[in-house]
Short mmCIF file of C-alpha atoms in Angstrom, two decimals:
data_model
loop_
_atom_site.label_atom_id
_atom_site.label_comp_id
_atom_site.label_asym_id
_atom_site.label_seq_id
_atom_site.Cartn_x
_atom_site.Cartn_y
_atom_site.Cartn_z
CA UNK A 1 -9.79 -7.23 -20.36
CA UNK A 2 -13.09 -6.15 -19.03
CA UNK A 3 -13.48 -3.18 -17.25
CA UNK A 4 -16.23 -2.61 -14.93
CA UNK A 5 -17.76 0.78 -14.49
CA UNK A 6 -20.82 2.78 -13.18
CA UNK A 7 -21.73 -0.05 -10.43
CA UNK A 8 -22.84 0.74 -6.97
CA UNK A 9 -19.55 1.89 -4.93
CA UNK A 10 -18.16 -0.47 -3.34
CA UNK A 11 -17.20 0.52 0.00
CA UNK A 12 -16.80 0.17 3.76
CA UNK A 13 -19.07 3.79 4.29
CA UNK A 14 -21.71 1.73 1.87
CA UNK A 15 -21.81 -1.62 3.44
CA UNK A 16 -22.28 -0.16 7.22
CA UNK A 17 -25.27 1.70 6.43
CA UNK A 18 -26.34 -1.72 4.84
CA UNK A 19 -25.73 -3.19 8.00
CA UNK A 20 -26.94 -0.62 10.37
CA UNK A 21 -30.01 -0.42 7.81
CA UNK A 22 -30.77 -3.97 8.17
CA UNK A 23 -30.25 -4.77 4.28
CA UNK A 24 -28.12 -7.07 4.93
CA UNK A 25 -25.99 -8.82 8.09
CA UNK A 26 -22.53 -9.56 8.73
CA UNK A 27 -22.75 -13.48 8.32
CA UNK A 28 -23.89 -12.13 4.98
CA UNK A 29 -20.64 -10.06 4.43
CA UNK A 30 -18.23 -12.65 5.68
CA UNK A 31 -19.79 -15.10 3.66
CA UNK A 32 -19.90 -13.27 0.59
CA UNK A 33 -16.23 -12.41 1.26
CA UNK A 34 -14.84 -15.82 1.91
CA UNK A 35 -16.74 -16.80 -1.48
CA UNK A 36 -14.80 -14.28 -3.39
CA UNK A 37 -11.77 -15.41 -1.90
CA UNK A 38 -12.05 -18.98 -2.98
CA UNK A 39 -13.08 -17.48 -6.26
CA UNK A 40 -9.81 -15.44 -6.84
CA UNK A 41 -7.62 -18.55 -5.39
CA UNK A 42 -5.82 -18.30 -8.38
CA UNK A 43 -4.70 -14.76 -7.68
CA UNK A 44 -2.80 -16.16 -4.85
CA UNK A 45 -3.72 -13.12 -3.07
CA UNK A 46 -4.22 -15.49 0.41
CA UNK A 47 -1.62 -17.54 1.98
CA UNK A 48 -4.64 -18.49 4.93
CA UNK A 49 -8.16 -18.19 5.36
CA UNK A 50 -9.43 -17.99 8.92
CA UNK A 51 -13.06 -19.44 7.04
CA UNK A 52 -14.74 -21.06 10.34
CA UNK A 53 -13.08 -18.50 12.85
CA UNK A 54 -14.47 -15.34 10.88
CA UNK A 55 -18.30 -17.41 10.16
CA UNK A 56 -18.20 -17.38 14.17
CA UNK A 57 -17.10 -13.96 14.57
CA UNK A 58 -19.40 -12.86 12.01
CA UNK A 59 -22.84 -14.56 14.10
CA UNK A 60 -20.92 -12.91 17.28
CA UNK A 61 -21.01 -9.27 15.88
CA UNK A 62 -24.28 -9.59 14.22
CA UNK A 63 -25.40 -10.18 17.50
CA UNK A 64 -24.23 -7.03 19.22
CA UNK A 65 -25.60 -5.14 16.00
CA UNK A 66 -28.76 -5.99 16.69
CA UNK A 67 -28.63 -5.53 20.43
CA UNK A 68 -27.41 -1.58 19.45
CA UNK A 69 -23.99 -2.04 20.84
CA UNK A 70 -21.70 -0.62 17.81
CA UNK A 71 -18.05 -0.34 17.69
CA UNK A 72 -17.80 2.00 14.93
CA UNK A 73 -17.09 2.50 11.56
CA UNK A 74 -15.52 -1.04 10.90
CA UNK A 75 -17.95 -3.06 13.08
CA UNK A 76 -18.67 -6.62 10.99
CA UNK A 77 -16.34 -5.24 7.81
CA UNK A 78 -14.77 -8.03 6.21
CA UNK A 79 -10.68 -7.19 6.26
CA UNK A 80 -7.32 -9.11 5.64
CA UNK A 81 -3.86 -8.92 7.19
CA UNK A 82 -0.47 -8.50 5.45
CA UNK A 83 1.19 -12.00 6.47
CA UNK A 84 3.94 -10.29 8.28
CA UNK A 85 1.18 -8.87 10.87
CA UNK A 86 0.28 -11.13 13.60
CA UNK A 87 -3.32 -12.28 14.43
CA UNK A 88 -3.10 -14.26 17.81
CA UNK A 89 -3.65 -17.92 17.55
CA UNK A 90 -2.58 -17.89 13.60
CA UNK A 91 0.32 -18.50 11.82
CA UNK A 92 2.51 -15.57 11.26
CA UNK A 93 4.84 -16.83 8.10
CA UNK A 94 5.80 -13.61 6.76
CA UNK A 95 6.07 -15.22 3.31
CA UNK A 96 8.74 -16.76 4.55
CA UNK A 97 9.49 -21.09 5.02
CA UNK A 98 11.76 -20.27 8.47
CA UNK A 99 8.55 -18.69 9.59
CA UNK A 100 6.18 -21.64 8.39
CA UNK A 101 5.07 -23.06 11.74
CA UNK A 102 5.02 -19.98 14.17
CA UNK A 103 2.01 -19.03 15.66
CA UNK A 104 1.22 -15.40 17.00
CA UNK A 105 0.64 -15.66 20.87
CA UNK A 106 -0.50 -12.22 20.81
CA UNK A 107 -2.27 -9.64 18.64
CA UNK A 108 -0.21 -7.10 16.27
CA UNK A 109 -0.65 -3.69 17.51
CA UNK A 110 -2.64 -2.97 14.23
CA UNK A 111 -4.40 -5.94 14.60
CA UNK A 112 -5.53 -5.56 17.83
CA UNK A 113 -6.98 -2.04 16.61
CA UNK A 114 -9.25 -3.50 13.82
CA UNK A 115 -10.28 -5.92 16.04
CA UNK A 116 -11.66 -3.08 18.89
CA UNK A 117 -13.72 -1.96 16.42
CA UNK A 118 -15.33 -5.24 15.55
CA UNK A 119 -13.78 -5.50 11.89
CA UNK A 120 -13.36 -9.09 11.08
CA UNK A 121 -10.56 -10.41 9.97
CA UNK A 122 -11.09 -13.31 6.88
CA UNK A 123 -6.90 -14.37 6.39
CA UNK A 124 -3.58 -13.66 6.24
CA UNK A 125 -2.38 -11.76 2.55
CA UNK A 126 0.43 -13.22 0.29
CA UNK A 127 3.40 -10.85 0.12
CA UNK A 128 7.00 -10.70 -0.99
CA UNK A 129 9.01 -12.96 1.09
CA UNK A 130 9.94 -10.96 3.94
CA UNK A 131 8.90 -7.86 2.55
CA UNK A 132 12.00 -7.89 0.81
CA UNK A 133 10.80 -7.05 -2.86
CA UNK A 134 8.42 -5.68 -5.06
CA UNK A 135 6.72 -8.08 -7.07
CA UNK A 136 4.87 -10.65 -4.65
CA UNK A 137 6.36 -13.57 -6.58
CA UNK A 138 6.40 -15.90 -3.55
CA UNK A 139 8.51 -19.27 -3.99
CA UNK A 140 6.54 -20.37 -1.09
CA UNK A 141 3.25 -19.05 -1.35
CA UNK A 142 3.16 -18.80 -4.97
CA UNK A 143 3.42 -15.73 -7.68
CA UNK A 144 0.36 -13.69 -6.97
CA UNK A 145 -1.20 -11.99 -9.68
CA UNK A 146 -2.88 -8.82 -10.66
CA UNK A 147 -6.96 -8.78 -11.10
CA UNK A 148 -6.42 -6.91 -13.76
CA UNK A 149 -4.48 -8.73 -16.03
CA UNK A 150 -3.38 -11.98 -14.55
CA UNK A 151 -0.25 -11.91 -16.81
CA UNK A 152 0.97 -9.41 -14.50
CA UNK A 153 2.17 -8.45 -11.45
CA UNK A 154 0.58 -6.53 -8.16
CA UNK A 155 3.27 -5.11 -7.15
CA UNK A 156 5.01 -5.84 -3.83
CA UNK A 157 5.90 -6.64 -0.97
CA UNK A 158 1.94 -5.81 -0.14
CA UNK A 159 0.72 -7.01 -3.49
CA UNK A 160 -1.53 -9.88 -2.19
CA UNK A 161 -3.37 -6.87 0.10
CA UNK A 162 -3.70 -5.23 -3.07
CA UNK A 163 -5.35 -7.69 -5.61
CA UNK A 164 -7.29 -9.23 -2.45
CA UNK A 165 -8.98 -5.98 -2.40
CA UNK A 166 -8.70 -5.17 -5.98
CA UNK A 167 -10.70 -8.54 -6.80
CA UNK A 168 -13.17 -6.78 -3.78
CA UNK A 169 -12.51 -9.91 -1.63
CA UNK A 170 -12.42 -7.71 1.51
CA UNK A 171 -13.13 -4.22 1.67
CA UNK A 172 -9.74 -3.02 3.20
CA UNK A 173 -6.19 -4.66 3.98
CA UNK A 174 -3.48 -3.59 6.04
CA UNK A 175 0.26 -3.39 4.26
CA UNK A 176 3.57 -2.95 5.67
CA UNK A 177 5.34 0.09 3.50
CA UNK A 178 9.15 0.54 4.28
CA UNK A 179 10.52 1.82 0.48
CA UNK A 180 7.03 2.07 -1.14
CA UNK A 181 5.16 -1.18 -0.70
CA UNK A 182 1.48 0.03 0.10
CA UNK A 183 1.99 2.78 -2.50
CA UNK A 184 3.05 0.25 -4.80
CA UNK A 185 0.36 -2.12 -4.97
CA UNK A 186 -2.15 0.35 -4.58
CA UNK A 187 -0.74 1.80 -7.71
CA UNK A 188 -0.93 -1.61 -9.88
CA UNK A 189 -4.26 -2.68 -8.42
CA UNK A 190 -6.36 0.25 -8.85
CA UNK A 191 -6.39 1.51 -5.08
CA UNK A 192 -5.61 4.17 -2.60
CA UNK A 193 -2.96 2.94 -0.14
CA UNK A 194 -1.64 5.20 2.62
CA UNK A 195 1.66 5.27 4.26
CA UNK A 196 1.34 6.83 7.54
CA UNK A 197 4.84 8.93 8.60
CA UNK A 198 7.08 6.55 10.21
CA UNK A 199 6.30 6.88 14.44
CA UNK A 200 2.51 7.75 13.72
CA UNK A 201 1.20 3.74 14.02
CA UNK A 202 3.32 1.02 16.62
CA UNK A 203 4.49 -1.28 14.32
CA UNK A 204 4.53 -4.27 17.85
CA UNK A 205 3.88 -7.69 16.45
CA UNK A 206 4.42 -7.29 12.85
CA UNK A 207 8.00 -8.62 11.38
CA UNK A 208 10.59 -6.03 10.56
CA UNK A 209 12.27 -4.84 7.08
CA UNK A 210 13.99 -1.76 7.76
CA UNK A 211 13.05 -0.60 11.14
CA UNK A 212 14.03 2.97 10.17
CA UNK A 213 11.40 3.34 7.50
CA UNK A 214 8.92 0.68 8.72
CA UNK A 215 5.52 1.60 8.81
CA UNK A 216 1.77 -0.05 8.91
CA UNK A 217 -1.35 1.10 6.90
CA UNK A 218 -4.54 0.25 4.37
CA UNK A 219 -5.15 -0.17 1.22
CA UNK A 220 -8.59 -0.30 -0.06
CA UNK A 221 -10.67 1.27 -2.53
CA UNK A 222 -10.80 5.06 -1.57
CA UNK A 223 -9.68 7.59 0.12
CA UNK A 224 -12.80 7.62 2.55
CA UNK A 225 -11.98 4.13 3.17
CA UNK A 226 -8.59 4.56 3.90
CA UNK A 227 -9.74 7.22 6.38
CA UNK A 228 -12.10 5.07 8.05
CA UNK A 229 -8.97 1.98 8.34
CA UNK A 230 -6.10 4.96 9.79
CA UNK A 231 -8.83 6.40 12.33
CA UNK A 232 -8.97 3.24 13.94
CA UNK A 233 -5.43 1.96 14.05
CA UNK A 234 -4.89 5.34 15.58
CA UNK A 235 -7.73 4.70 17.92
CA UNK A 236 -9.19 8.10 16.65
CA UNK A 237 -12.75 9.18 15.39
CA UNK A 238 -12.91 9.41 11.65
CA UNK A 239 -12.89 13.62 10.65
CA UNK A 240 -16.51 14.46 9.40
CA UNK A 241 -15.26 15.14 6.01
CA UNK A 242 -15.18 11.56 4.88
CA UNK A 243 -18.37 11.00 5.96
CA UNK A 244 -19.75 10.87 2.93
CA UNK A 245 -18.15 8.62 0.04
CA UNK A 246 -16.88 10.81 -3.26
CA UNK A 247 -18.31 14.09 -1.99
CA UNK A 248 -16.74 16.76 -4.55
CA UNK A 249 -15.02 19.56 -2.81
CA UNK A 250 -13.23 22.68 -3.31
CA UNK A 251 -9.59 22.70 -3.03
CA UNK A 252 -9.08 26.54 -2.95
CA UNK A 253 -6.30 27.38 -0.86
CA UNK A 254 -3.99 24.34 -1.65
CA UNK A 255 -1.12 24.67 -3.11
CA UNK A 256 0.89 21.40 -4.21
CA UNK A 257 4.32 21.26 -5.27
CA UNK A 258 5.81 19.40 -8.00
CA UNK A 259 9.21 18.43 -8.37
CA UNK A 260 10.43 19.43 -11.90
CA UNK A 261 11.47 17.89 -13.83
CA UNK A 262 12.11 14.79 -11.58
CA UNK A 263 8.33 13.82 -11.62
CA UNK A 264 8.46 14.25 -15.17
CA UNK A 265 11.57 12.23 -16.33
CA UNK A 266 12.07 9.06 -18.39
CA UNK A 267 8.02 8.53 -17.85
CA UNK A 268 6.46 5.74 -20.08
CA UNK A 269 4.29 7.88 -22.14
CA UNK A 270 0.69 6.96 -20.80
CA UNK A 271 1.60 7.64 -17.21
CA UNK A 272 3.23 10.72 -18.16
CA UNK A 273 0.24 12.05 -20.29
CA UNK A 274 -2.27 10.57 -17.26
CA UNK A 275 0.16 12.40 -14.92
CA UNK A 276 -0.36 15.78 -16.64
CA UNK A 277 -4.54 15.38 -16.72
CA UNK A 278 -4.03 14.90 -13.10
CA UNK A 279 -2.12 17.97 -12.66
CA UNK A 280 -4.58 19.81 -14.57
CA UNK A 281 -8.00 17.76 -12.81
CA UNK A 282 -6.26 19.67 -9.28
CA UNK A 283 -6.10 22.79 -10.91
CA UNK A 284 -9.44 22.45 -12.02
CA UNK A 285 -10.41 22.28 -8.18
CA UNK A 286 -9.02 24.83 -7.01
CA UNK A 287 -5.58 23.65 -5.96
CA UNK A 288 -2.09 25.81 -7.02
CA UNK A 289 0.74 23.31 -8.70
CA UNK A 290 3.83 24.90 -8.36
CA UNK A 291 7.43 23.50 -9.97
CA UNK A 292 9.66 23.01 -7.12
CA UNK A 293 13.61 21.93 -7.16
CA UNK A 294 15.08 19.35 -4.91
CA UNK A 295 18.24 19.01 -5.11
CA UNK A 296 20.64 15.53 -5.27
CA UNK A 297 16.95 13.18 -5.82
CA UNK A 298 19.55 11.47 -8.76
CA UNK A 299 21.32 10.09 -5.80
CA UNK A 300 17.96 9.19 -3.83
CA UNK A 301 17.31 5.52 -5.15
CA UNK A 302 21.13 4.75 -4.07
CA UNK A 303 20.08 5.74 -0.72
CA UNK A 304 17.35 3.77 -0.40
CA UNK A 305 19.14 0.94 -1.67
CA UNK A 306 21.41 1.21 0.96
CA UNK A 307 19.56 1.75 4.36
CA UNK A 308 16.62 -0.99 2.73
CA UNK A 309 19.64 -3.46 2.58
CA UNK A 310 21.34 -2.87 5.06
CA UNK A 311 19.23 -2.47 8.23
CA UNK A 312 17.32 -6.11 6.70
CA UNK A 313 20.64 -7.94 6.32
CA UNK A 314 21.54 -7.22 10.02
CA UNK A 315 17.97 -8.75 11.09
CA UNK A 316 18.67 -11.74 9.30
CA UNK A 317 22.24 -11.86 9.33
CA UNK A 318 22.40 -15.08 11.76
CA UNK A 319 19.92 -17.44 9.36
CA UNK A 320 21.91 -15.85 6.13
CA UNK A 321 24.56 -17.36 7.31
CA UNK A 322 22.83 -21.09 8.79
CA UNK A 323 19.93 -21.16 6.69
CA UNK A 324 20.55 -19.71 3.53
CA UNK A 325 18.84 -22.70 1.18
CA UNK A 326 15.54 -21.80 3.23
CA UNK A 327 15.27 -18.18 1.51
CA UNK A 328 13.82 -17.52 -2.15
CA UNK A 329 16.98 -17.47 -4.38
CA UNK A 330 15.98 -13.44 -4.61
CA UNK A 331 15.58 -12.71 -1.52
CA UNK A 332 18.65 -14.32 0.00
CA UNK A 333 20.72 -12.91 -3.23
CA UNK A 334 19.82 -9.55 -0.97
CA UNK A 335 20.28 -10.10 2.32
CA UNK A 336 23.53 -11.51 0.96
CA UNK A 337 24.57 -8.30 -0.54
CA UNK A 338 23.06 -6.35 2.38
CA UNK A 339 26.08 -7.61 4.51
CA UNK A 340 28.68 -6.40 2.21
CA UNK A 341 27.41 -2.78 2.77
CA UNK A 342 30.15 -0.57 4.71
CA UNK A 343 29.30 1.45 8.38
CA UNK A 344 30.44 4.45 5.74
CA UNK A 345 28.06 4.03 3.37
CA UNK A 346 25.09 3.23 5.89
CA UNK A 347 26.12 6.68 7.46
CA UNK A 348 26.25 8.47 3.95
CA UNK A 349 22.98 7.16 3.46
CA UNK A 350 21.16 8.77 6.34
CA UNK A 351 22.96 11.59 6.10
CA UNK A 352 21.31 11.91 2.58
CA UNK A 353 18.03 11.01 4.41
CA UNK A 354 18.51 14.25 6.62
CA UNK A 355 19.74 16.23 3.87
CA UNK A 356 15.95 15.66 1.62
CA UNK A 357 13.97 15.87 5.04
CA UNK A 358 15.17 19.31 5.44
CA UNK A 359 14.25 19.96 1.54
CA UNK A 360 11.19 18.90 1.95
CA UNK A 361 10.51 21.13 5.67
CA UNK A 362 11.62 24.24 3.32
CA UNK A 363 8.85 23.07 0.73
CA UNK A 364 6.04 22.53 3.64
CA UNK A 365 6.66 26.19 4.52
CA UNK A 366 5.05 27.39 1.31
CA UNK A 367 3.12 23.93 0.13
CA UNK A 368 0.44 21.97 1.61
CA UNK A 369 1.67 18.82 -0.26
CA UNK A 370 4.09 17.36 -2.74
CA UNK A 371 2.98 15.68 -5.89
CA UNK A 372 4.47 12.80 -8.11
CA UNK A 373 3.86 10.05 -9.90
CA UNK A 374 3.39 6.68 -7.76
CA UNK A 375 5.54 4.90 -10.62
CA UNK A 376 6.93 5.44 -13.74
CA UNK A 377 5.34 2.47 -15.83
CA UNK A 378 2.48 0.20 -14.79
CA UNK A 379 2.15 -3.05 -14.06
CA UNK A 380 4.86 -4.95 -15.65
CA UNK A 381 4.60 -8.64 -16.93
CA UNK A 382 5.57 -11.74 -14.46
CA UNK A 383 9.36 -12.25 -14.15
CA UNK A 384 10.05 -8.55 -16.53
CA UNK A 385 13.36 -7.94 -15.00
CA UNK A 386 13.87 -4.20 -16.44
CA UNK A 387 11.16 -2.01 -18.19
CA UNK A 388 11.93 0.64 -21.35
CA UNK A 389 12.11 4.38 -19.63
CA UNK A 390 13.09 7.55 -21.56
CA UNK A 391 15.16 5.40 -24.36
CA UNK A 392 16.71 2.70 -22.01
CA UNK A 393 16.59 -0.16 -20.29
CA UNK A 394 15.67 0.45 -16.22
CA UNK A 395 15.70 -2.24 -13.73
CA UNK A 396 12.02 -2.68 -12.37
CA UNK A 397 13.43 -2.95 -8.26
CA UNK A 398 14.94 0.30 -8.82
CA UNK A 399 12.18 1.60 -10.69
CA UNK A 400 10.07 0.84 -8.33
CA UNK A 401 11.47 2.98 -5.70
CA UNK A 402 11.85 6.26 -8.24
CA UNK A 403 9.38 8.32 -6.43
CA UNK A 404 7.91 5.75 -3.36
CA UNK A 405 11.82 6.22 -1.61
CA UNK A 406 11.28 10.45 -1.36
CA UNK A 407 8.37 10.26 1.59
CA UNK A 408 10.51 6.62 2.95
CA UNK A 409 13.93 8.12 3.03
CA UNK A 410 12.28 11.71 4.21
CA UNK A 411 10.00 9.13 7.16
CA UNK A 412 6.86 11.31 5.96
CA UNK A 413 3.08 9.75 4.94
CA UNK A 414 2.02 9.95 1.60
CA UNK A 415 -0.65 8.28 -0.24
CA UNK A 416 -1.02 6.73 -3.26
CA UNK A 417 -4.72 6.83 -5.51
CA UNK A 418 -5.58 6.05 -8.74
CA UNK A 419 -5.19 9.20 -11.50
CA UNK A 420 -6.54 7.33 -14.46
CA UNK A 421 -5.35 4.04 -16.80
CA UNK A 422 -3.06 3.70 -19.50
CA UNK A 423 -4.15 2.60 -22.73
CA UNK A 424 -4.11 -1.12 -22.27
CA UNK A 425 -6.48 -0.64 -19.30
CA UNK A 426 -4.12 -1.12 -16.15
CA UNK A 427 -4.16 1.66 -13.54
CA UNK A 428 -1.85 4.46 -12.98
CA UNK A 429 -1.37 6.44 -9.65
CA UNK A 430 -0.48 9.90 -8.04
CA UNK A 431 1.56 9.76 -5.05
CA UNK A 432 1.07 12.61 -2.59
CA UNK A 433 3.65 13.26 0.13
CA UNK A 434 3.17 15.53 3.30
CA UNK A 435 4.56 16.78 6.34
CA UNK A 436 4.67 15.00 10.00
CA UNK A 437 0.83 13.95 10.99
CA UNK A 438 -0.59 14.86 7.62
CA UNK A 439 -2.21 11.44 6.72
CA UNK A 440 -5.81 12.70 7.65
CA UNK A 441 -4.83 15.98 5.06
CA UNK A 442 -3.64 13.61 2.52
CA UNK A 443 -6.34 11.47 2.43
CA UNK A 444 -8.55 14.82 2.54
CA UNK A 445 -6.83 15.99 -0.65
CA UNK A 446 -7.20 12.76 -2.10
CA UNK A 447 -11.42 12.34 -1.13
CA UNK A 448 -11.53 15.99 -2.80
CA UNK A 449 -10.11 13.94 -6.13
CA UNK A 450 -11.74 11.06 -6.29
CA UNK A 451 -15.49 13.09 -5.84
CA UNK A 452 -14.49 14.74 -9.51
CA UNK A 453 -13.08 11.45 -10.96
CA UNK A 454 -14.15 7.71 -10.87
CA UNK A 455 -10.87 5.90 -11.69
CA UNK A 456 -11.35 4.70 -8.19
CA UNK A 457 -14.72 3.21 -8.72
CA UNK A 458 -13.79 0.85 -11.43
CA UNK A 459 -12.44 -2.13 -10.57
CA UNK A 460 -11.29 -5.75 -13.07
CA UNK A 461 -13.55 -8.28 -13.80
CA UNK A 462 -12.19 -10.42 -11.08
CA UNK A 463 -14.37 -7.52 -8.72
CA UNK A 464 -17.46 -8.91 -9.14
CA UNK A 465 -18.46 -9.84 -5.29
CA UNK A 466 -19.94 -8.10 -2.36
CA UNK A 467 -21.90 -5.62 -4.97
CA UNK A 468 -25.43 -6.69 -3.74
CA UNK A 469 -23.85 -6.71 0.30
CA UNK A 470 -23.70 -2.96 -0.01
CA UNK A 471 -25.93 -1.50 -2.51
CA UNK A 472 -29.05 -1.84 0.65
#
């Protein structure tokens, strides 16, 4: 595996002063970007390129660029879509065959937002059928694959938004998170991924999971970027604290909790060890780690289980039952269970969900922000059903949602950025978790890291495009 380090950052903050410099224009971008796509197609990252609609676009906006009219931040930034989000005039699949020949009338919410500030969309991003998964293996679209070891996977249900930007095809991609899938394949891939608190962002025009924990947000390469992505969805102005990519800052004053010894348990030993340097690189800032206790979290994964099976099965219950054979064998296996879940236990479950959001209001009191692992392992191989953890065997789906359900089942943001690699080279991330309207904090927290470190600035070998766009 090569590892590239010490090259020019790659990022949206980078390639606008290019633009706004004159070093280089947006049919350069777009064109670079649509290369790298076509060079990654065996990622499977894509399930569409919008190729000639984004060339046009990209003339369009290099147009009002030059005539000083410029709609911020994103204006001419080559982006992707999660295939669940609608784009008017373009399919909207959702990973999904019963979805194969729909086309959006209308604009996602999110969508719409990228597109008022000129970013330009290059395609639609593979994803777990239905967002019902973790591991992106498509029987429709095809397994997609990690940049950073092909062998693997990049995480789901967002994992084609991950290695898309991962293998710097785009700069930024929106993913749908309901149980932990932008944390997840920003995680495997290398990248920070943010999870705004369920309410913050409309979620209009993009295909439900679980419309209880449903949210919209980026993943790209940074926290600045993911900044610069969440300002606009929110149709806000980016804080001034971003301005400037992997700044280091002072985190005196913080304090972040850890759960103990949940974030600790049954940890395969190189994200455990990375997890402790972490712990210690925060310290190092400025920042107070505390041990905190939460009580019942053994019970936490159940939960999730539940309400992420149960509230899908409903949505799908009518083509369950008439069009079963047009489902992934996974992913109607399910939806199938889903159904057989009780009005009791749905109940029990968000009664849990109350139970941890009130835990985690007594820890806000005292903490700025909660800290865990994003996983317990990394990037397991194609079609590895269960993974080794703390002496046994451990299902991958539930490991998965070990720490990614706490922020879901609680409906709070929380972030996930890269902390460091294990010893085979694949990435491991933190997972921060905050209180109602804390994404810009997070992300703040996260900036702070990622000036003192550069896990986040190297990237696989399949990242090799769009350097020279944004160096100026």
């Amino acid at each position: 595996m090569t590892v590239h380090s010490g090259a020019p950052e790659f990022s949206i903050i980078t390639a606008a002063s290019g633009l706004r410099a004159g070093a280089v224009s947006v049919p350069d971008l777009v064109e670079q970007s649509l290369a790298q796509a076509d060079a990654i197609a065996d990622l499977a990252a894509f399930t569409e390129i919008y190729a000639d609609h984004a060339k046009a676009l990209a003339h369009a906006h290099q147009a009002l660029i030059a005539n000083g009219c410029d709609l911020g931040p994103l204006h001419g930034i080559p982006v992707a879509v999660k295939a669940n989000v609608a784009v008017a005039g373009k399919r909207m699949t959702a990973g999904s065959k019963l979805l194969a020949d729909r086309i959006a009338d209308t604009d996602a919410d999110a969508t719409q937002a990228l597109k008022r500030q000129g970013a330009i969309i290059i395609g639609a991003t593979n994803m777990h059928e239905f967002a019902w998964g973790g591991t992106t293996a498509n029987p429709h679209f095809g397994q997609c694959r990690n940049p950073w070891d092909r062998n693997r996977i990049p995480a789901g249900s967002s994992g084609g938004s991950g290695a898309a930007v991962a293998a710097r095809a785009v700069f930024a991609a929106l993913g749908t998170d309901t149980g932990g899938s932008i944390r997840l394949p920003a995680s495997m891939n290398g990248l920070t991924g943010l999870r705004p608190g369920v309410g913050r962002l409309s979620t209009g025009g993009i295909f439900p999971l679980a419309w209880s924990m449903d949210t919209v947000g980026p993943i790209a390469p940074s926290a600045a970027d993911c900044a610069i992505v969440h300002a606009a969805l929110c149709g806000e102005s980016v804080p001034a604290g971003f301005a400037a990519a992997g700044r280091p800052a002072s985190l005196s004053g913080k304090r972040i909790a850890v759960p103990t010894p949940y974030a600790f348990a049954a940890l395969q030993t190189d994200v455990e060890t990375t997890f402790r340097d972490a712990l210690r690189q925060f310290e190092a800032l400025g920042a107070v780690v505390d041990p905190v206790s939460l009580a019942d979290l053994d019970i936490a994964v159940d939960a999730q289980v539940i309400v992420d099976a149960a509230e899908p099965s409903a949505i799908h219950a009518d083509w369950v039952r008439t069009r079963p054979e047009d489902y992934g064998d996974d992913v109607r296996i399910l939806l199938e269970a889903g159904l057989a879940f009780t009005a009791e236990e749905y109940i029990q479950a968000q009664r849990y969900r109350t139970l941890l959001r009130r835990q985690f209001e007594r820890i806000f009191i005292d903490h700025d922000l909660v800290l865990t692992p994003t996983l317990p392992f990394t990037a397991p191989l194609i079609g590895q059903a269960t993974v080794m953890l703390g002496g046994r065997e451990e299902s991958t789906l539930t490991g998965n949602m070990r720490f990614t359900c706490l922020a879901s089942l609680a409906a709070l943001p929380a972030a996930s950025f890269p902390i460091g690699f294990d010893t085979a080279g694949l990435p491991v991330g933190g997972q921060l978790i905050g209180p109602h309207d804390s994404e810009m904090a997070i992300l703040a927290v996260v900036h702070a890291f990622q000036g003192a470190s550069d896990h986040h600035l190297r990237r696989p070998s399949a990242g090799q495009s769009l350097t020279s766009a944004t160096t100026g």
